[in-house]
Amino acid sequence: MQKYRELAEKLLAGSEADFAELHIEQTAKTTVAQAGLNHTNSGPVEQFTGTARVLVENKWGIHEFSSPDQMQNALSLASSLAMHSRPYLNPFPILPPAIRDTYSDDSNGVPLSDVSLREKTFLCRHYCDLLGASLTRGSVKVTYDELLRDKVIVNSSGTSVREVENLGSIKAQAVLPGDFAASEQFAVRGSFDLFRGREKHIERMSRNLLTRAKTTGIASGTYRVILDPELTGILIHEAFGHLVEADFLENNPAVAHMLRTGSAVGSECVNIIDDSLLMNHPGSMKWDDEGTPGARTKLVSSGRIVSWLHTMETAAKFDAVPTGNARISEHGKPPEARMTCTYMEPGTTSLEKLKLRLNNGLYLKGFMGGATDMDRFSIAVQEAWVVRNGTIHKPGTPVVISGKVTDVLGSILDTGDDLQLTGSLSGCSRRGGNAIAVTYGGPHVLISEMQVR
Amino acid sequence: MTVKETAMTGSEILVACEKVSTEAEVTGIKRSYRSMEYSPESCIPGSGKRTGWGLRMVRNTKLGVAGEWGMIDPFRLVDKVIGSCRYGSEAVFSFPENSPEFDSPPEGDELKQMTHEQVRNYLDQLQEEVQKIHPLAALSARIKWGGNSIFILNSRGLSGSYEKTTSHSTFSVSLPSDNGLIQSVYTLNTAGSLPVKDQVIDMLMLPLQQGDIKSAGTSGKKNIVLSPVAFSLLLQAVRAGVSGKLLAEGASPLAGMEGRQVVGSKLTIRDLPGLNSGAANAPFDSEGVPTRDKTLFENGIFTGFIHDLESAAVCRTESTGSSGRNLGEHSKPVCTNLAVDPSVSGSVNTLDETGSGILVTSILSAGGSNAASGSFVFDCGRVFVFRRGEIQGYRDGCVLYGNAYDALSKTAAVGSRQYRAGTDLLPFISIEGLSVR
């Protein structure tokens, strides 16, 4: 990639456009899956892709290409496409700093790419056997996904950054007759070590599933609940994070006004961060997809809005500091303001004390799927445990929690003293676009009212 | 790259495989597209080209697969597949031999020639229509349209290629209301032309209807009308269930049900790879087996599974030309343009026939559903309460749950017009007594 980067630098040094940018990437994707006794592996599927983006006389044009020798032509095509564009009425984007730098995950433990396909295959079989041994009925599956990415962003204002990423995840899934399902996922950036020695997690997952198969139904209604760190993270991501992506707010002035800086969106104990520099997590980025350095951005402080998530365009429009959240979900598409590693900050209360404060209610754990339509959120919960007098009483059937985005953060009564982050390589898709890697998390939280079905 | 040039590169890859494999198969894709990002704030034209190759090989009786997009190195690709074969599954089938001439789908000239200017005008008109209905509504859209050349070659002499022009569109409208923000998203794929405007408006504006807020209501069995978009999600179970792969794994709920009434007699469900306007049309599947239109359920009676070569070999039958896969991935049997026959009489949205119930226009989340078994848990966003065929108001959310086959067996009415949802072509459907909480 180094020689392509140098070529891109040379081409852009002579650019006459108001702004021009080349984003080139080499990726390799591998999947290994073990479903019961059936094994499949796919790939690696290698890909070279690039996007040229040009701003000429306040008009954008964009062109995707698939070979380094097309870079010059791609810049010309993007320039001529800009002529068909509508004038860009916003202020000139806040460009990333003129820096030349490289970051590689290779310095961070045993890189995924150094581990043989044999070991990855073995690990999937091993965990699948382990899961299958304790769950004699139903179906089990273990999948390993890997994405190796070498990304270069060069622009006409002197930014030239290169980031080499190693992203991987292992997902174990089990379904018992009666559709009792469980899944557990570990996702990392950098080292393969996290995937080894997960036997105890797998055993705990199967034990839990067997216990939950003897559940009692939970009636629909409004409950006092504790969410585990994974659900807290998903709640923050779905119910709040998407709302402060500034390109969404740009098109929705009424919501932008509602979420203006200083407005109250949650109770006093709610503090929310988006930190793209947590470099061992899949959602992280040293630089975003426009070359703006990654950052730790406080979104909510003591329940009040502090910042939104920005691209270089939205930062200019809203007179804000760029937050390094520009991400592309596919080449040939302009970057969007998206979350990276988003979490709620922990408080000081232990889980045991949270349970005592809950007294009677539900302890909800694990995530099965979720979404938001920007007004309401919906999250399918893997485990629901009935709590009586501050102690776990019995397992309940899986439930769906939902609610109004604007209500839920205000119902948080207390935050736990733990912090756990969960990641996924394909964790977040917006408006029908491709999924991108994100990380989310938080502490256990106690919520006074949650709609449970 | 022309089809002829593509064939030469494909032949080079096959030659490189000769001494290291028993059988080999090369697939190639060339995409050339234009795109338009449209929002109230901007309108950005784009374009792009991509070329990719996939290689599948049998070596020491094991099946391996890999792929490359962009810069193709035949020897590197072969090396990767050799590595994949080492830990691959047992090959239980042979690649097909030379096939008869394939009929290429007709070229979508209208779409192929479509300029950025024309698409921008199309979107401007759509935005005008949207604002006629709701002056405060803002349309955002992404349309990607262009040509695809598909090519296949294998070591047993099969060679085939075809070209088609398709569009992929995502429209979204958001609307501030007294009770918060309402958003509607509609995604569809077409071949030959852009989406029909009045269909887009119908599907996009349906979830944005205003009215009185209704109380949450009680749990229990209710009559439910699903819009084509919501119906498409319920059909995930059917897509999974008819797959020969699930049958081969012993996990299909439709095993042993051929010739039996499985879903309501008002339902005829077809898989139509020959549908010219369907984005998933193809004269042959991703293994080079000729495709054919298939009726999966005739008046509710299940007629049979769809197979690729592997599932057909395991189930001791023939491939139905239903192989689908992404480049560099293993094949699996897939539906193409899934279509449900509309009713010949009756209303478009089946509300009149249903009388009273709940209209579901979109599904917010389907977490906890299991397409393989057919069980589903759909959290619906805003749903509409109707009585005597008239919308009375909306309520904020409800959860539908049950088993998809059981639900489809209670089909009370089918709408008289088909709409696109993704690559599906579906009418509204009315279901009696679906569990709601």
GROMACS .gro file of N, CA, C and O in nm, chain B residues 359-432:
model
  296
  812LEU      N    1  -5.324  -0.265   1.131
  812LEU     CA    2  -5.244  -0.260   1.009
  812LEU      C    3  -5.098  -0.237   1.049
  812LEU      O    4  -5.067  -0.139   1.117
  813VAL      N    5  -5.010  -0.329   1.007
  813VAL     CA    6  -4.867  -0.318   1.037
  813VAL      C    7  -4.795  -0.276   0.909
  813VAL      O    8  -4.801  -0.348   0.809
  814THR      N    9  -4.730  -0.161   0.913
  814THR     CA   10  -4.667  -0.110   0.791
  814THR      C   11  -4.516  -0.133   0.789
  814THR      O   12  -4.454  -0.127   0.684
  815SER      N   13  -4.458  -0.154   0.905
  815SER     CA   14  -4.314  -0.182   0.909
  815SER      C   15  -4.282  -0.256   1.037
  815SER      O   16  -4.356  -0.249   1.134
  816ILE      N   17  -4.171  -0.328   1.033
  816ILE     CA   18  -4.127  -0.401   1.152
  816ILE      C   19  -4.002  -0.331   1.202
  816ILE      O   20  -3.905  -0.315   1.127
  817LEU      N   21  -4.005  -0.292   1.329
  817LEU     CA   22  -3.890  -0.221   1.384
  817LEU      C   23  -3.775  -0.317   1.411
  817LEU      O   24  -3.660  -0.289   1.377
  818SER      N   25  -3.806  -0.431   1.469
  818SER     CA   26  -3.699  -0.524   1.502
  818SER      C   27  -3.754  -0.666   1.503
  818SER      O   28  -3.868  -0.690   1.543
  819ALA      N   29  -3.672  -0.759   1.454
  819ALA     CA   30  -3.714  -0.899   1.451
  819ALA      C   31  -3.621  -0.984   1.536
  819ALA      O   32  -3.604  -1.104   1.513
  820GLY      N   33  -3.556  -0.922   1.634
  820GLY     CA   34  -3.464  -0.996   1.721
  820GLY      C   35  -3.537  -1.106   1.795
  820GLY      O   36  -3.649  -1.088   1.840
  821GLY      N   37  -3.471  -1.222   1.806
  821GLY     CA   38  -3.533  -1.335   1.874
  821GLY      C   39  -3.611  -1.425   1.779
  821GLY      O   40  -3.659  -1.530   1.819
  822SER      N   41  -3.623  -1.385   1.651
  822SER     CA   42  -3.691  -1.471   1.554
  822SER      C   43  -3.596  -1.581   1.507
  822SER      O   44  -3.475  -1.565   1.511
  823ASN      N   45  -3.651  -1.690   1.462
  823ASN     CA   46  -3.570  -1.801   1.412
  823ASN      C   47  -3.629  -1.846   1.278
  823ASN      O   48  -3.728  -1.920   1.275
  824ALA      N   49  -3.568  -1.797   1.170
  824ALA     CA   50  -3.622  -1.825   1.036
  824ALA      C   51  -3.625  -1.975   1.009
  824ALA      O   52  -3.714  -2.026   0.940
  825ALA      N   53  -3.527  -2.049   1.062
  825ALA     CA   54  -3.520  -2.192   1.033
  825ALA      C   55  -3.641  -2.267   1.088
  825ALA      O   56  -3.698  -2.354   1.022
  826SER      N   57  -3.684  -2.232   1.209
  826SER     CA   58  -3.799  -2.302   1.266
  826SER      C   59  -3.931  -2.235   1.229
  826SER      O   60  -4.037  -2.294   1.242
  827GLY      N   61  -3.921  -2.109   1.185
  827GLY     CA   62  -4.042  -2.035   1.149
  827GLY      C   63  -4.093  -1.947   1.261
  827GLY      O   64  -4.185  -1.868   1.242
  828SER      N   65  -4.033  -1.958   1.381
  828SER     CA   66  -4.085  -1.876   1.491
  828SER      C   67  -4.044  -1.730   1.471
  828SER      O   68  -3.937  -1.702   1.418
  829PHE      N   69  -4.131  -1.639   1.506
  829PHE     CA   70  -4.099  -1.498   1.489
  829PHE      C   71  -4.146  -1.416   1.606
  829PHE      O   72  -4.243  -1.450   1.674
  830VAL      N   73  -4.071  -1.308   1.633
  830VAL     CA   74  -4.109  -1.208   1.733
  830VAL      C   75  -4.084  -1.075   1.664
  830VAL      O   76  -3.969  -1.036   1.645
  831PHE      N   77  -4.188  -1.008   1.620
  831PHE     CA   78  -4.173  -0.882   1.548
  831PHE      C   79  -4.218  -0.766   1.637
  831PHE      O   80  -4.335  -0.760   1.676
  832ASP      N   81  -4.125  -0.676   1.668
  832ASP     CA   82  -4.167  -0.554   1.736
  832ASP      C   83  -4.199  -0.452   1.628
  832ASP      O   84  -4.112  -0.412   1.550
  833CYS      N   85  -4.325  -0.415   1.620
  833CYS     CA   86  -4.368  -0.323   1.516
  833CYS      C   87  -4.356  -0.181   1.569
  833CYS      O   88  -4.382  -0.158   1.686
  834GLY      N   89  -4.319  -0.091   1.485
  834GLY     CA   90  -4.313   0.049   1.527
  834GLY      C   91  -4.454   0.100   1.548
  834GLY      O   92  -4.534   0.042   1.620
  835ARG      N   93  -4.488   0.205   1.477
  835ARG     CA   94  -4.624   0.260   1.486
  835ARG      C   95  -4.718   0.169   1.406
  835ARG      O   96  -4.689   0.137   1.291
  836VAL      N   97  -4.827   0.126   1.467
  836VAL     CA   98  -4.925   0.044   1.396
  836VAL      C   99  -5.059   0.118   1.393
  836VAL      O  100  -5.082   0.208   1.474
  837PHE      N  101  -5.145   0.080   1.300
  837PHE     CA  102  -5.270   0.153   1.280
  837PHE      C  103  -5.391   0.066   1.313
  837PHE      O  104  -5.399  -0.050   1.269
  838VAL      N  105  -5.479   0.124   1.391
  838VAL     CA  106  -5.601   0.053   1.429
  838VAL      C  107  -5.709   0.087   1.327
  838VAL      O  108  -5.728   0.203   1.294
  839PHE      N  109  -5.775  -0.017   1.272
  839PHE     CA  110  -5.884   0.013   1.177
  839PHE      C  111  -6.012  -0.060   1.216
  839PHE      O  112  -6.008  -0.166   1.277
  840ARG      N  113  -6.124   0.005   1.182
  840ARG     CA  114  -6.257  -0.055   1.206
  840ARG      C  115  -6.340  -0.034   1.082
  840ARG      O  116  -6.335   0.073   1.021
  841ARG      N  117  -6.416  -0.134   1.046
  841ARG     CA  118  -6.499  -0.132   0.924
  841ARG      C  119  -6.418  -0.082   0.805
  841ARG      O  120  -6.463  -0.003   0.724
  842GLY      N  121  -6.295  -0.125   0.799
  842GLY     CA  122  -6.211  -0.093   0.683
  842GLY      C  123  -6.151   0.046   0.685
  842GLY      O  124  -6.081   0.084   0.591
  843GLU      N  125  -6.175   0.124   0.791
  843GLU     CA  126  -6.126   0.262   0.797
  843GLU      C  127  -6.023   0.277   0.909
  843GLU      O  128  -6.046   0.230   1.021
  844ILE      N  129  -5.913   0.346   0.880
  844ILE     CA  130  -5.812   0.372   0.983
  844ILE      C  131  -5.871   0.466   1.088
  844ILE      O  132  -5.923   0.572   1.055
  845GLN      N  133  -5.865   0.425   1.215
  845GLN     CA  134  -5.920   0.506   1.324
  845GLN      C  135  -5.811   0.587   1.395
  845GLN      O  136  -5.841   0.689   1.456
  846GLY      N  137  -5.690   0.538   1.390
  846GLY     CA  138  -5.581   0.606   1.461
  846GLY      C  139  -5.463   0.511   1.470
  846GLY      O  140  -5.462   0.405   1.407
  847TYR      N  141  -5.365   0.551   1.549
  847TYR     CA  142  -5.246   0.465   1.560
  847TYR      C  143  -5.215   0.437   1.705
  847TYR      O  144  -5.260   0.506   1.796
  848ARG      N  145  -5.136   0.335   1.725
  848ARG     CA  146  -5.084   0.312   1.859
  848ARG      C  147  -4.934   0.288   1.847
  848ARG      O  148  -4.886   0.241   1.744
  849ASP      N  149  -4.861   0.325   1.951
  849ASP     CA  150  -4.716   0.318   1.946
  849ASP      C  151  -4.667   0.180   1.982
  849ASP      O  152  -4.638   0.150   2.096
  850GLY      N  153  -4.661   0.095   1.881
  850GLY     CA  154  -4.595  -0.032   1.898
  850GLY      C  155  -4.678  -0.145   1.951
  850GLY      O  156  -4.770  -0.127   2.031
  851CYS      N  157  -4.647  -0.264   1.902
  851CYS     CA  158  -4.699  -0.388   1.956
  851CYS      C  159  -4.605  -0.499   1.910
  851CYS      O  160  -4.528  -0.478   1.817
  852VAL      N  161  -4.610  -0.610   1.978
  852VAL     CA  162  -4.525  -0.722   1.938
  852VAL      C  163  -4.614  -0.831   1.880
  852VAL      O  164  -4.712  -0.872   1.942
  853LEU      N  165  -4.580  -0.876   1.758
  853LEU     CA  166  -4.648  -0.990   1.698
  853LEU      C  167  -4.559  -1.112   1.720
  853LEU      O  168  -4.437  -1.102   1.702
  854TYR      N  169  -4.616  -1.223   1.754
  854TYR     CA  170  -4.532  -1.342   1.772
  854TYR      C  171  -4.609  -1.467   1.734
  854TYR      O  172  -4.732  -1.467   1.726
  855GLY      N  173  -4.533  -1.571   1.707
  855GLY     CA  174  -4.594  -1.699   1.669
  855GLY      C  175  -4.504  -1.773   1.574
  855GLY      O  176  -4.382  -1.753   1.573
  856ASN      N  177  -4.565  -1.858   1.492
  856ASN     CA  178  -4.490  -1.933   1.392
  856ASN      C  179  -4.539  -1.890   1.254
  856ASN      O  180  -4.661  -1.881   1.230
  857ALA      N  181  -4.446  -1.864   1.164
  857ALA     CA  182  -4.481  -1.806   1.034
  857ALA      C  183  -4.575  -1.896   0.955
  857ALA      O  184  -4.669  -1.849   0.891
  858TYR      N  185  -4.552  -2.028   0.958
  858TYR     CA  186  -4.637  -2.119   0.880
  858TYR      C  187  -4.779  -2.122   0.937
  858TYR      O  188  -4.877  -2.125   0.864
  859ASP      N  189  -4.784  -2.120   1.071
  859ASP     CA  190  -4.914  -2.117   1.137
  859ASP      C  191  -4.987  -1.988   1.100
  859ASP      O  192  -5.105  -1.988   1.066
  860ALA      N  193  -4.911  -1.875   1.102
  860ALA     CA  194  -4.971  -1.746   1.068
  860ALA      C  195  -5.020  -1.746   0.923
  860ALA      O  196  -5.133  -1.705   0.894
  861LEU      N  197  -4.937  -1.796   0.832
  861LEU     CA  198  -4.974  -1.795   0.690
  861LEU      C  199  -5.092  -1.889   0.662
  861LEU      O  200  -5.165  -1.870   0.565
  862SER      N  201  -5.108  -1.990   0.747
  862SER     CA  202  -5.221  -2.082   0.727
  862SER      C  203  -5.354  -2.013   0.760
  862SER      O  204  -5.461  -2.061   0.725
  863LYS      N  205  -5.344  -1.898   0.830
  863LYS     CA  206  -5.467  -1.825   0.867
  863LYS      C  207  -5.491  -1.706   0.775
  863LYS      O  208  -5.553  -1.608   0.816
  864THR      N  209  -5.437  -1.712   0.654
  864THR     CA  210  -5.454  -1.601   0.560
  864THR      C  211  -5.602  -1.583   0.527
  864THR      O  212  -5.667  -1.676   0.477
  865ALA      N  213  -5.652  -1.464   0.555
  865ALA     CA  214  -5.795  -1.438   0.530
  865ALA      C  215  -5.816  -1.368   0.397
  865ALA      O  216  -5.919  -1.387   0.333
  866ALA      N  217  -5.722  -1.286   0.358
  866ALA     CA  218  -5.737  -1.212   0.231
  866ALA      C  219  -5.600  -1.171   0.179
  866ALA      O  220  -5.505  -1.154   0.257
  867VAL      N  221  -5.594  -1.158   0.047
  867VAL     CA  222  -5.470  -1.115  -0.018
  867VAL      C  223  -5.505  -0.992  -0.102
  867VAL      O  224  -5.609  -0.990  -0.168
  868GLY      N  225  -5.420  -0.891  -0.099
  868GLY     CA  226  -5.446  -0.766  -0.172
  868GLY      C  227  -5.443  -0.786  -0.322
  868GLY      O  228  -5.389  -0.884  -0.373
  869SER      N  229  -5.499  -0.688  -0.393
  869SER     CA  230  -5.513  -0.702  -0.537
  869SER      C  231  -5.399  -0.638  -0.616
  869SER      O  232  -5.402  -0.635  -0.737
  870ARG      N  233  -5.299  -0.583  -0.546
  870ARG     CA  234  -5.188  -0.522  -0.618
  870ARG      C  235  -5.056  -0.565  -0.555
  870ARG      O  236  -5.045  -0.572  -0.432
  871GLN      N  237  -4.957  -0.592  -0.643
  871GLN     CA  238  -4.824  -0.629  -0.590
  871GLN      C  239  -4.736  -0.505  -0.579
  871GLN      O  240  -4.738  -0.418  -0.666
  872TYR      N  241  -4.656  -0.502  -0.472
  872TYR     CA  242  -4.556  -0.397  -0.453
  872TYR      C  243  -4.419  -0.463  -0.437
  872TYR      O  244  -4.410  -0.578  -0.393
  873ARG      N  245  -4.317  -0.387  -0.467
  873ARG     CA  246  -4.183  -0.440  -0.445
  873ARG      C  247  -4.137  -0.415  -0.301
  873ARG      O  248  -4.158  -0.307  -0.247
  874ALA      N  249  -4.074  -0.518  -0.246
  874ALA     CA  250  -4.010  -0.504  -0.116
  874ALA      C  251  -3.876  -0.576  -0.129
  874ALA      O  252  -3.874  -0.698  -0.138
  875GLY      N  253  -3.766  -0.501  -0.137
  875GLY     CA  254  -3.638  -0.563  -0.172
  875GLY      C  255  -3.649  -0.620  -0.312
  875GLY      O  256  -3.687  -0.550  -0.406
  876THR      N  257  -3.625  -0.751  -0.328
  876THR     CA  258  -3.644  -0.814  -0.460
  876THR      C  259  -3.778  -0.887  -0.467
  876THR      O  260  -3.808  -0.950  -0.568
  877ASP      N  261  -3.857  -0.881  -0.361
  877ASP     CA  262  -3.987  -0.950  -0.359
  877ASP      C  263  -4.094  -0.868  -0.430
  877ASP      O  264  -4.082  -0.747  -0.444
  878LEU      N  265  -4.199  -0.938  -0.470
  878LEU     CA  266  -4.314  -0.874  -0.534
  878LEU      C  267  -4.437  -0.923  -0.458
  878LEU      O  268  -4.482  -1.037  -0.479
  879LEU      N  269  -4.489  -0.838  -0.369
  879LEU     CA  270  -4.588  -0.887  -0.273
  879LEU      C  271  -4.710  -0.796  -0.261
  879LEU      O  272  -4.697  -0.674  -0.267
  880PRO      N  273  -4.826  -0.855  -0.235
  880PRO     CA  274  -4.945  -0.775  -0.203
  880PRO      C  275  -4.957  -0.756  -0.051
  880PRO      O  276  -4.877  -0.810   0.025
  881PHE      N  277  -5.054  -0.680  -0.009
  881PHE     CA  278  -5.092  -0.677   0.134
  881PHE      C  279  -5.149  -0.815   0.167
  881PHE      O  280  -5.201  -0.886   0.080
  882ILE      N  281  -5.144  -0.851   0.294
  882ILE     CA  282  -5.202  -0.980   0.336
  882ILE      C  283  -5.276  -0.959   0.468
  882ILE      O  284  -5.229  -0.885   0.555
  883SER      N  285  -5.390  -1.025   0.478
  883SER     CA  286  -5.468  -1.017   0.602
  883SER      C  287  -5.463  -1.153   0.671
  883SER      O  288  -5.490  -1.256   0.608
  884ILE      N  289  -5.427  -1.153   0.799
  884ILE     CA  290  -5.415  -1.278   0.875
  884ILE      C  291  -5.511  -1.274   0.994
  884ILE      O  292  -5.514  -1.175   1.069
  885GLU      N  293  -5.585  -1.381   1.010
  885GLU     CA  294  -5.684  -1.388   1.120
  885GLU      C  295  -5.619  -1.438   1.248
  885GLU      O  296  -5.545  -1.537   1.245
   0.00000   0.00000   0.00000
